[in-house]
PDB file of C-alpha atoms in Angstrom:
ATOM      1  CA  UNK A 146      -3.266  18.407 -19.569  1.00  0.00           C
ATOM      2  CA  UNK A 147      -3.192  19.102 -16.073  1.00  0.00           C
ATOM      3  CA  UNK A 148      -5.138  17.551 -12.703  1.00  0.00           C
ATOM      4  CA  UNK A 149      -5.789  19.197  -9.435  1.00  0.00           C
ATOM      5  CA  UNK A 150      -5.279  16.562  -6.451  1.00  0.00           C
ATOM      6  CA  UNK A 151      -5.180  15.762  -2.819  1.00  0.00           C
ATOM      7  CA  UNK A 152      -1.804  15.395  -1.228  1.00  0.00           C
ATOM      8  CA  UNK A 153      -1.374  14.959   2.446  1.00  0.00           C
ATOM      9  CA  UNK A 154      -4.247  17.207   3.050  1.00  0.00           C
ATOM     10  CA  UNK A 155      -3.162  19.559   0.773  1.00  0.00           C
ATOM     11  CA  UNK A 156      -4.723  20.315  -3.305  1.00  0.00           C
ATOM     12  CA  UNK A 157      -2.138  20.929  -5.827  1.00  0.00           C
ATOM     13  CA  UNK A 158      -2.537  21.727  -9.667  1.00  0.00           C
ATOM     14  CA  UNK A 159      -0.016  19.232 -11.426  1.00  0.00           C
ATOM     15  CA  UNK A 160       1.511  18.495 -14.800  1.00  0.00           C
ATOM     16  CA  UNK A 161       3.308  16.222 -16.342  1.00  0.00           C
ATOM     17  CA  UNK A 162       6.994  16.341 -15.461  1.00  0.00           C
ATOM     18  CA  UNK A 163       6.493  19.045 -13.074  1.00  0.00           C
ATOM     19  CA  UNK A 164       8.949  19.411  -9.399  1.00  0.00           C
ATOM     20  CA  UNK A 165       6.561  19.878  -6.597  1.00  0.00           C
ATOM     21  CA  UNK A 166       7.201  19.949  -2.592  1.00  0.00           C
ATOM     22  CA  UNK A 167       4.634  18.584  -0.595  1.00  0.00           C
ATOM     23  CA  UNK A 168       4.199  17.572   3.081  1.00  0.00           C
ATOM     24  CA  UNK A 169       6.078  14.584   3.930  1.00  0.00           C
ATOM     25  CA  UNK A 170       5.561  11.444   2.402  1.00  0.00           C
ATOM     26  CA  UNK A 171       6.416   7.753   3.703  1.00  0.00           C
ATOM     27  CA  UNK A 172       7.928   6.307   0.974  1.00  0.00           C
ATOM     28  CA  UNK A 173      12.008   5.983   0.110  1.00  0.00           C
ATOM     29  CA  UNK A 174      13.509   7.794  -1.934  1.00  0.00           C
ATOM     30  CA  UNK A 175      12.976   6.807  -5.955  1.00  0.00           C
ATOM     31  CA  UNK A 176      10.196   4.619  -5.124  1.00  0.00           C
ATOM     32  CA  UNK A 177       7.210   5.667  -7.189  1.00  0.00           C
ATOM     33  CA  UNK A 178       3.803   6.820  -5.234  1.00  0.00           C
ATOM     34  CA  UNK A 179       0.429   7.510  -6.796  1.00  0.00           C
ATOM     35  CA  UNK A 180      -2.474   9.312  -5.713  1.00  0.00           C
ATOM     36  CA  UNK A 181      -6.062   8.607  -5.853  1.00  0.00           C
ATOM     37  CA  UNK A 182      -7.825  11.225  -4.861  1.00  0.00           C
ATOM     38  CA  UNK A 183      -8.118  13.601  -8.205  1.00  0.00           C
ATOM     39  CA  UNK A 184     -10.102  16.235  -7.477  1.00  0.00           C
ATOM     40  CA  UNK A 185     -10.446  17.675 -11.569  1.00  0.00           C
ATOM     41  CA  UNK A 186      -8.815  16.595 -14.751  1.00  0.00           C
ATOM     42  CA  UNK A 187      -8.722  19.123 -17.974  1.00  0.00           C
ATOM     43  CA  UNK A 188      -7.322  17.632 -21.107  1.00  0.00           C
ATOM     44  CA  UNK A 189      -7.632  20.464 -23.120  1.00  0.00           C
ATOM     45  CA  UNK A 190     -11.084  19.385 -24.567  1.00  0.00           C
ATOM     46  CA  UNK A 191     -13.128  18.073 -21.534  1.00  0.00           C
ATOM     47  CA  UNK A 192     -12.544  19.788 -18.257  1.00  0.00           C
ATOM     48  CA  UNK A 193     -14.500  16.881 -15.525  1.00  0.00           C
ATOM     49  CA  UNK A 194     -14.919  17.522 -11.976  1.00  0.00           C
ATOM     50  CA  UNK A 195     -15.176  14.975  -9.348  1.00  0.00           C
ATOM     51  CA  UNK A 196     -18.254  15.016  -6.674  1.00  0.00           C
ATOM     52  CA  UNK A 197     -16.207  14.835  -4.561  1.00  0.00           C
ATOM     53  CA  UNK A 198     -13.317  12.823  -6.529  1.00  0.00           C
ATOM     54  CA  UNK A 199     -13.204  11.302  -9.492  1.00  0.00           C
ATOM     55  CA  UNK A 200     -13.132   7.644  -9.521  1.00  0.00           C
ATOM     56  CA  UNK A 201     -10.516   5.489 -11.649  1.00  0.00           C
ATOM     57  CA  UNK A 202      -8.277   8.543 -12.068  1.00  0.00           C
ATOM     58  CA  UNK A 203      -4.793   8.618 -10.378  1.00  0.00           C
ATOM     59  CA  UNK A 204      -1.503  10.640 -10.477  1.00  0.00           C
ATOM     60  CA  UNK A 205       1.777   8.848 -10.915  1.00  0.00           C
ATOM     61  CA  UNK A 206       4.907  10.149  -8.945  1.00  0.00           C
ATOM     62  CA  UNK A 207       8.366   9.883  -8.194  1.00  0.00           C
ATOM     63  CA  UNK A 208      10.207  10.668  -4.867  1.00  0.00           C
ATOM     64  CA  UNK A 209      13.165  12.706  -5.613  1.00  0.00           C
ATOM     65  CA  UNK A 210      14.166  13.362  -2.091  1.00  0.00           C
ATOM     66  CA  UNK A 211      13.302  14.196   1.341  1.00  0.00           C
ATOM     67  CA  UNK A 212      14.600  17.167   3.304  1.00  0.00           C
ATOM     68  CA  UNK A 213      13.514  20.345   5.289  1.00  0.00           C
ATOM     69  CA  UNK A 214      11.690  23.701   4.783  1.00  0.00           C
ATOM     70  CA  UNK A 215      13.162  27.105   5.206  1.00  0.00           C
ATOM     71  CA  UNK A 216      12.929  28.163   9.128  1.00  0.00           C
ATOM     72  CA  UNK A 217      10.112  29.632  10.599  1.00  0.00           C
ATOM     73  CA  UNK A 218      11.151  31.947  13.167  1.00  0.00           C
ATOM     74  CA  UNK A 219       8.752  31.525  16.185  1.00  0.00           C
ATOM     75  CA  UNK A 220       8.530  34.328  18.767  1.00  0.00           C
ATOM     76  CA  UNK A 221       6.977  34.974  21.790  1.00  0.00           C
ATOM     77  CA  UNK A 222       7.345  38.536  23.860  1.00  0.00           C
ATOM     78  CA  UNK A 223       4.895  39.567  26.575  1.00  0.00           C
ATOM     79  CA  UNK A 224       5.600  43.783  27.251  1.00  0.00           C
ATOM     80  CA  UNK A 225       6.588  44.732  30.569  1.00  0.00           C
ATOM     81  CA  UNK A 226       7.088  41.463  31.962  1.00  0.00           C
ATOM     82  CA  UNK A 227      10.598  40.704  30.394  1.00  0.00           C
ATOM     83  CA  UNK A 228       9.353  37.571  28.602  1.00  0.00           C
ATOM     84  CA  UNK A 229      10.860  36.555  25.536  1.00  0.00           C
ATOM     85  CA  UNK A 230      11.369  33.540  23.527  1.00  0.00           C
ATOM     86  CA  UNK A 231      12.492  32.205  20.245  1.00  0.00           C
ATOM     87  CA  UNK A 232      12.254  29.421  18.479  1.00  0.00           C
ATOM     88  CA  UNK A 233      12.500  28.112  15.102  1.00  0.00           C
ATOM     89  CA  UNK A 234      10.579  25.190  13.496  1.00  0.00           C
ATOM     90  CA  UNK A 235      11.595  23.426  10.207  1.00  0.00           C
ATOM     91  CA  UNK A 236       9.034  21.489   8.361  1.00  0.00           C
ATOM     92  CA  UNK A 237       9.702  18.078   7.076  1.00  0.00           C
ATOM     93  CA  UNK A 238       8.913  17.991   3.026  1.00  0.00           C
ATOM     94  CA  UNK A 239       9.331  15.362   0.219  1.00  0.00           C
ATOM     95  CA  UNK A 240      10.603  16.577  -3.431  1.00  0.00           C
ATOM     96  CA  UNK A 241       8.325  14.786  -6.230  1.00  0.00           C
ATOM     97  CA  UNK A 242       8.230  14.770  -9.536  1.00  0.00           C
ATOM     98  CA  UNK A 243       4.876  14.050 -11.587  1.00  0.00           C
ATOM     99  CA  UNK A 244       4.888  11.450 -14.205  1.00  0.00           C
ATOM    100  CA  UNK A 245       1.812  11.247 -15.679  1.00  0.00           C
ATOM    101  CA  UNK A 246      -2.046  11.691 -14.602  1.00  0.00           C
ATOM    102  CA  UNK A 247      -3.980   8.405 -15.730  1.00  0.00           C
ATOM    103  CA  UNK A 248      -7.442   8.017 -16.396  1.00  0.00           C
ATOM    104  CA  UNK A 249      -9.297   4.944 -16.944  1.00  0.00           C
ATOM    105  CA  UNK A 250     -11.930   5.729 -19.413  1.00  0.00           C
ATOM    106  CA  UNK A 251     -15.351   3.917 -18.577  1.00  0.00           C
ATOM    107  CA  UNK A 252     -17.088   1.212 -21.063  1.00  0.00           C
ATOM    108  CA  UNK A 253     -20.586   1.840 -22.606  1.00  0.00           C
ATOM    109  CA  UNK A 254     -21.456  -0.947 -20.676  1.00  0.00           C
ATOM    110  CA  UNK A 255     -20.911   0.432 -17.105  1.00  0.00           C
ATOM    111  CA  UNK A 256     -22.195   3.899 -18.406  1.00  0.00           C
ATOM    112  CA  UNK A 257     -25.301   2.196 -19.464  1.00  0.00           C
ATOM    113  CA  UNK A 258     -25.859   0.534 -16.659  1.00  0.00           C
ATOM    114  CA  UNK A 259     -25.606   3.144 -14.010  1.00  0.00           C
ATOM    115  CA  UNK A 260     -28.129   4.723 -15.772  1.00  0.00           C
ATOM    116  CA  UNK A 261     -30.777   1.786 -15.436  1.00  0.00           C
ATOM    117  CA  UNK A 262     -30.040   1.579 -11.907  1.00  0.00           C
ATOM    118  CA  UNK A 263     -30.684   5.394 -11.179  1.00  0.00           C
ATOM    119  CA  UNK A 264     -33.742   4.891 -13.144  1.00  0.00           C
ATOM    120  CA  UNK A 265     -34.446   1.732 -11.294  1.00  0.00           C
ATOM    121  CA  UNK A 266     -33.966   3.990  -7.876  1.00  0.00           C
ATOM    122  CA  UNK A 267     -35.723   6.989  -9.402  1.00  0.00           C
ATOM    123  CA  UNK A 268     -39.284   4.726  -9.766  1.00  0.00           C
ATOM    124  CA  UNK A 269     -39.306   2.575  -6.758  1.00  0.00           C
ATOM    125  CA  UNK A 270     -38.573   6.146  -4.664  1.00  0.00           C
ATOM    126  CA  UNK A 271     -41.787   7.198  -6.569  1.00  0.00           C
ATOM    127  CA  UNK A 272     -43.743   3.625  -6.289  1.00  0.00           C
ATOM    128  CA  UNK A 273     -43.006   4.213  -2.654  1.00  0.00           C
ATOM    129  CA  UNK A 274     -44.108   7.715  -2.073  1.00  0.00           C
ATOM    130  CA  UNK A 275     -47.580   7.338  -3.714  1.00  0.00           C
ATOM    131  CA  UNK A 276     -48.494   4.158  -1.743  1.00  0.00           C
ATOM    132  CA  UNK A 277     -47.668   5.957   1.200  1.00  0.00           C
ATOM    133  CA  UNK A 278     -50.287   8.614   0.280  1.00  0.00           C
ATOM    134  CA  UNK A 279     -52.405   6.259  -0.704  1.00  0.00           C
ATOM    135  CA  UNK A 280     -52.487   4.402   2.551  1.00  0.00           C
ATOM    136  CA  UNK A 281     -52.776   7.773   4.728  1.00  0.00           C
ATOM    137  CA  UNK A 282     -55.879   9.336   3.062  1.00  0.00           C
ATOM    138  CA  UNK A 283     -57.288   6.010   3.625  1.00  0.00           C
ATOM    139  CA  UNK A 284     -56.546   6.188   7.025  1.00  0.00           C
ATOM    140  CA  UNK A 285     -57.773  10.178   7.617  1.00  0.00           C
ATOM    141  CA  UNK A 286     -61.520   8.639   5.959  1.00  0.00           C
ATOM    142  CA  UNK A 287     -62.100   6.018   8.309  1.00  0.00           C
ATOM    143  CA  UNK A 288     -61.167   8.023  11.146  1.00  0.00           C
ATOM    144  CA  UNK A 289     -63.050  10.631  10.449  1.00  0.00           C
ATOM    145  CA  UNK A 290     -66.443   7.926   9.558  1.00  0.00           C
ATOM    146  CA  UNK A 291     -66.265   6.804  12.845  1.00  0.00           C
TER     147      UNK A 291
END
């Protein structure tokens, strides 16, 4: 089973007990974090996509540790001018562990009642559109008795 999800801007396809490095997170270190926006689940049987997430799904995490990327070497020459300069930059990251993706599976109940009210939606949109062309041919007549 695997999930791909949204983590401080960034997607990531996740496991179960898998070490991952990720933009830095505000949370100490062996505190547990969890993450709503899941972009795609795949169990194996079902694969579901969200539109744009999907809703009652969430990763579990652990913070292992923060620390810093490898340096990035920044630098800057212009030719002829005797301009140079370097600089390095180290990114802040967080070490996390994944713990388990948990979905909440949805009763027959709510199921069945989305569908009435998209149904409910679909026939008042429809109610709506043939009064409206209804009351404009009635309209275009008597203008055009007078």
């Amino acid at each position: 089973m695997y999930a791909v999800v949204e983590i401080q801007g960034s997607q990531f396809k996740v496991s179960k007990d898998q070490k991952l490095y990720v933009n830095r997170i505000d949370a100490k270190e062996g505190s547990k974090v969890s993450f709503d926006n899941v972009l795609l689940i795949d169990d194996g049987k079902k694969v579901r996509v969200g539109k744009p997430s999907l809703s009652g799904t969430s990763v579990e995490a652990k913070v292992i540790s923060h620390l810093k990327d490898d340096k990035v070497i920044v630098f800057k020459k212009k030719r002829r001018k005797g301009y140079k300069v370097k600089n390095g930059h180290r990114q802040p990251i967080t070490e996390i562990i994944i713990q388990g993706i948990s979905e909440k599976k949805a009763s027959k109940k709510e199921a069945l009642s989305a569908k009435k009210t998209t149904a409910a939606k679909k026939t008042t949109a429809a109610k709506k559109t043939t009064a409206a062309k209804k009351t404009t041919a009635a309209k275009k007549t008597t203008a055009a008795k007078k």
